[in-house]
Amino acid sequence: MKLKNNLDERQEMAMKKIESRGYWIAFIGLLAVMVVQFFIDETDMRAMAGEWTVFMIMCIYTLYATLKEGIWSRTVEPTTKSNVLYSLVAGVAVGVITLLVKLKDFPQYPMTCVMVGAAGFILTWIATFALLQLALVSYKKRIAKLEEEPEDEE
Amino acid sequence: MRNLKMKFRRIELDISQTDLAKQVGVTRQTIGLIEAGDFNPSIKLCNAICRALGVTLNDLFWEEEDTDEAEE
C-alpha cells in the first residue's frame, strides 16, 4: 500500500536532506559508540553486538544500493590508487586505536602493544583494500552494463 | 510519462544517448531515465539538453493540457 505524500517538491527535497543528515549522524554515532566501548573493555564483544549489527546492516545496504545504481562516490575516484589510500587510512585508524587500548591495559609491555597495533594496522589495511578492490570490480562491471546503449525502438 | 519528443529529436539528429549524456555532463542512464519518464530533470539539466538538441524548453518539455487530461 502506497501512502499519500503530503509534501510538495521543495519539502520532499528538504526531507531527503534531513534524512541524509540523520543517516550520517547515526553512522558516525554508532562508530563513535563502538570505539568508546572498545576503549572501555575490548573483550566484551556482547556489549557492542547491537551497535555492530545495525552498523553492518547500514554499511551492507549502502554498498549494495550504490553499486546497484552504479554510484561510487561524490568525491573519490574509482581507482586502485584511491583504494590504497583509503584502506591505508582505515589501517592507521585501527592500528592507533588498538595500540592505545593495549597500552591502557598493558602499560608494562609497550613493545608488545606496538606489535599488536602494527598487526591490527596491516590486517585492516589488507582486508579493507581487498574489499574495496572487490567493490571496484563490481562497480566497473555494473557501470559498463548501465552505460550500454539501448537500441532505439521506433 | 515518456518523453518521446526528446527521444525523437535525439534520433532525428542521429545522436546516441551516450553522446548526448557526454554533451550535457550526465550518465547515459540519466538520459535513458528522462526519456523513459522515470526521472524528472532540474530546469538546469532540461536547459542543457535543449541546447544540445538545438530546441527550446517548450519543444521538449511542454505538455499540452488535453494530453494531461487524457493521461489522467
Coordinates of C-alpha atoms in Angstrom, one line a residue:
Chain A
M1 CA 0.0 0.0 0.0
K2 CA 1.4 3.4 -1.0
L3 CA 0.7 6.2 1.4
K4 CA -0.3 9.6 0.2
N5 CA 2.7 12.1 0.1
N6 CA 1.7 15.4 1.7
L7 CA 4.9 17.2 0.8
D8 CA 5.4 19.4 -2.2
E9 CA 8.6 19.1 -4.3
R10 CA 10.7 21.5 -2.3
Q11 CA 9.6 19.9 1.0
E12 CA 10.4 16.5 -0.4
M13 CA 13.9 17.6 -1.3
A14 CA 14.3 19.2 2.2
M15 CA 13.1 15.9 3.7
K16 CA 15.6 13.9 1.8
K17 CA 18.4 16.2 3.0
I18 CA 17.2 15.8 6.6
E19 CA 17.0 12.0 6.2
S20 CA 20.5 12.0 4.7
R21 CA 21.9 14.0 7.7
G22 CA 20.1 11.7 10.0
Y23 CA 21.7 8.7 8.4
W24 CA 25.2 10.2 8.8
I25 CA 24.5 11.2 12.4
A26 CA 23.5 7.5 13.1
F27 CA 26.6 6.2 11.1
I28 CA 29.1 8.4 12.9
G29 CA 27.4 8.0 16.3
L30 CA 27.4 4.2 16.1
L31 CA 31.0 4.1 15.1
A32 CA 31.9 6.5 17.9
V33 CA 30.0 4.4 20.4
M34 CA 31.7 1.2 19.3
V35 CA 35.2 2.9 19.6
V36 CA 34.4 4.1 23.1
Q37 CA 33.1 0.7 24.1
F38 CA 36.3 -0.8 22.7
F39 CA 38.3 1.5 24.8
I40 CA 36.3 0.7 28.0
D41 CA 36.5 -3.1 27.5
E42 CA 37.7 -4.6 24.2
T43 CA 37.0 -8.2 25.3
D44 CA 33.3 -7.6 25.9
M45 CA 32.0 -8.1 22.4
R46 CA 28.4 -8.7 23.6
A47 CA 28.2 -5.1 24.8
M48 CA 28.7 -3.8 21.3
A49 CA 26.9 -6.6 19.4
G50 CA 23.7 -4.5 18.8
E51 CA 25.6 -1.4 17.6
W52 CA 27.8 -3.6 15.4
T53 CA 24.8 -5.4 13.8
V54 CA 23.0 -2.1 13.0
F55 CA 26.2 -0.6 11.7
M56 CA 26.9 -3.5 9.4
I57 CA 23.3 -3.5 8.1
M58 CA 23.8 0.2 7.2
C59 CA 27.1 -0.5 5.5
I60 CA 25.9 -3.5 3.6
Y61 CA 22.7 -1.8 2.4
T62 CA 24.6 1.3 1.4
L63 CA 27.2 -0.7 -0.5
Y64 CA 24.6 -2.8 -2.3
A65 CA 22.3 0.1 -3.2
T66 CA 25.1 2.3 -4.5
L67 CA 26.7 -0.5 -6.6
K68 CA 23.2 -1.3 -8.0
E69 CA 22.8 2.3 -9.1
G70 CA 26.3 2.4 -10.5
I71 CA 27.4 5.1 -8.0
W72 CA 30.9 5.1 -6.4
S73 CA 31.4 8.3 -4.5
R74 CA 30.7 12.1 -4.8
T75 CA 34.4 13.0 -4.4
V76 CA 36.6 9.8 -4.6
E77 CA 37.7 8.5 -8.0
P78 CA 37.0 4.8 -8.5
T79 CA 40.7 3.8 -8.9
T80 CA 43.1 1.3 -7.2
K81 CA 45.2 4.3 -6.1
S82 CA 42.4 5.8 -4.1
N83 CA 41.6 2.4 -2.7
V84 CA 45.2 2.0 -1.5
L85 CA 45.0 5.5 0.2
Y86 CA 41.6 5.0 1.9
S87 CA 42.4 1.4 3.1
L88 CA 45.7 2.9 4.5
V89 CA 43.6 5.5 6.4
A90 CA 41.4 2.7 7.8
G91 CA 44.5 0.6 8.7
V92 CA 46.1 3.6 10.5
A93 CA 42.9 4.3 12.4
V94 CA 42.5 0.7 13.6
G95 CA 46.3 0.4 14.4
V96 CA 46.3 3.6 16.5
I97 CA 43.1 2.6 18.4
T98 CA 44.4 -0.9 19.0
L99 CA 47.7 0.5 20.2
L100 CA 46.1 2.9 22.6
V101 CA 43.7 0.3 24.0
K102 CA 46.6 -2.2 24.6
L103 CA 48.8 0.5 26.2
K104 CA 45.9 1.3 28.6
D105 CA 45.6 -2.4 29.5
F106 CA 49.3 -3.4 29.4
P107 CA 51.5 -0.3 30.0
Q108 CA 54.3 -2.6 31.2
Y109 CA 54.7 -4.1 27.7
P110 CA 55.0 -1.2 25.3
M111 CA 56.8 -3.1 22.5
T112 CA 54.2 -5.9 22.6
C113 CA 51.5 -3.2 22.3
V114 CA 53.2 -1.6 19.3
M115 CA 53.4 -5.0 17.6
V116 CA 49.7 -5.8 18.3
G117 CA 48.9 -2.3 16.9
A118 CA 51.0 -2.9 13.9
A119 CA 49.3 -6.2 13.3
G120 CA 45.9 -4.5 13.5
F121 CA 47.1 -1.9 11.0
I122 CA 48.4 -4.4 8.5
L123 CA 45.5 -6.8 8.7
T124 CA 42.9 -3.9 8.4
W125 CA 44.9 -2.4 5.5
I126 CA 45.0 -5.6 3.6
A127 CA 41.3 -6.6 4.4
T128 CA 40.0 -3.1 3.6
F129 CA 42.0 -2.9 0.4
A130 CA 40.8 -6.4 -0.7
L131 CA 37.1 -5.4 0.0
L132 CA 37.5 -2.1 -1.8
Q133 CA 39.0 -3.7 -4.8
L134 CA 36.2 -6.3 -4.9
A135 CA 33.7 -3.4 -4.8
L136 CA 35.6 -1.6 -7.5
V137 CA 35.4 -4.6 -9.8
S138 CA 31.7 -5.0 -9.2
Y139 CA 31.2 -1.2 -9.7
K140 CA 33.0 -1.3 -13.1
K141 CA 31.0 -4.3 -14.3
R142 CA 27.8 -2.6 -13.2
I143 CA 28.6 0.8 -14.7
A144 CA 29.6 -0.9 -18.0
K145 CA 26.1 -2.6 -18.1
L146 CA 24.2 0.5 -17.1
E147 CA 26.0 2.6 -19.7
E148 CA 25.3 0.2 -22.6
E149 CA 23.5 2.0 -25.3
P150 CA 19.9 0.6 -25.8
E151 CA 18.6 0.0 -29.3
D152 CA 16.3 2.9 -30.1
E153 CA 12.9 1.3 -30.9
E154 CA 10.7 3.3 -33.3
Chain B
M1 CA 5.2 9.9 -18.8
R2 CA 7.7 9.0 -21.5
N3 CA 9.4 12.0 -23.1
L4 CA 9.0 10.9 -26.8
K5 CA 9.7 14.4 -28.0
M6 CA 13.2 14.3 -26.6
K7 CA 13.8 10.8 -27.9
F8 CA 12.6 11.6 -31.4
R9 CA 14.6 14.9 -31.5
R10 CA 17.8 13.0 -30.5
I11 CA 17.2 10.3 -33.1
E12 CA 16.4 13.0 -35.7
L13 CA 19.9 14.5 -35.0
D14 CA 21.4 10.9 -35.0
I15 CA 22.8 11.4 -31.5
S16 CA 23.1 8.4 -29.2
Q17 CA 22.1 8.6 -25.6
T18 CA 25.8 8.2 -24.7
D19 CA 26.8 11.2 -26.8
L20 CA 24.0 13.4 -25.5
A21 CA 24.9 12.4 -22.0
K22 CA 28.6 13.4 -22.6
Q23 CA 27.5 16.7 -24.1
V24 CA 25.4 17.7 -21.1
G25 CA 27.6 16.1 -18.4
V26 CA 25.5 13.3 -17.1
T27 CA 25.5 9.5 -17.4
R28 CA 23.8 7.7 -20.2
Q29 CA 21.5 6.1 -17.7
T30 CA 20.2 9.5 -16.7
I31 CA 19.3 10.3 -20.3
G32 CA 17.6 6.9 -20.6
L33 CA 15.5 7.5 -17.5
I34 CA 14.4 11.0 -18.6
E35 CA 13.3 9.6 -22.0
A36 CA 11.5 6.8 -20.2
G37 CA 9.8 9.3 -17.9
D38 CA 11.2 7.8 -14.8
F39 CA 13.3 10.8 -13.8
N40 CA 12.3 14.5 -13.7
P41 CA 15.3 16.6 -14.5
S42 CA 16.0 20.0 -13.0
I43 CA 15.5 23.1 -15.1
K44 CA 19.3 23.4 -15.4
L45 CA 19.6 19.9 -16.9
C46 CA 16.5 20.5 -19.1
N47 CA 18.2 23.7 -20.4
A48 CA 21.4 21.8 -21.2
I49 CA 19.6 19.1 -23.0
C50 CA 17.6 21.6 -25.1
R51 CA 20.8 23.5 -26.0
A52 CA 22.5 20.2 -27.0
L53 CA 19.5 19.2 -29.2
G54 CA 19.0 22.8 -30.6
V55 CA 15.4 23.2 -29.4
T56 CA 13.6 25.2 -26.7
L57 CA 12.3 24.0 -23.4
N58 CA 8.7 24.3 -24.8
D59 CA 9.6 22.0 -27.7
L60 CA 10.7 19.2 -25.4
F61 CA 9.1 19.6 -22.0
W62 CA 5.8 21.4 -22.5
E63 CA 2.8 19.1 -22.2
E64 CA -0.5 20.1 -23.7
E65 CA -3.3 20.3 -21.2
D66 CA -5.6 17.9 -23.1
T67 CA -2.7 15.4 -23.2
D68 CA -2.5 15.6 -19.4
E69 CA -6.2 15.0 -19.0
A70 CA -6.1 12.1 -21.4
E71 CA -3.3 10.6 -19.3
E72 CA -5.3 11.0 -16.1

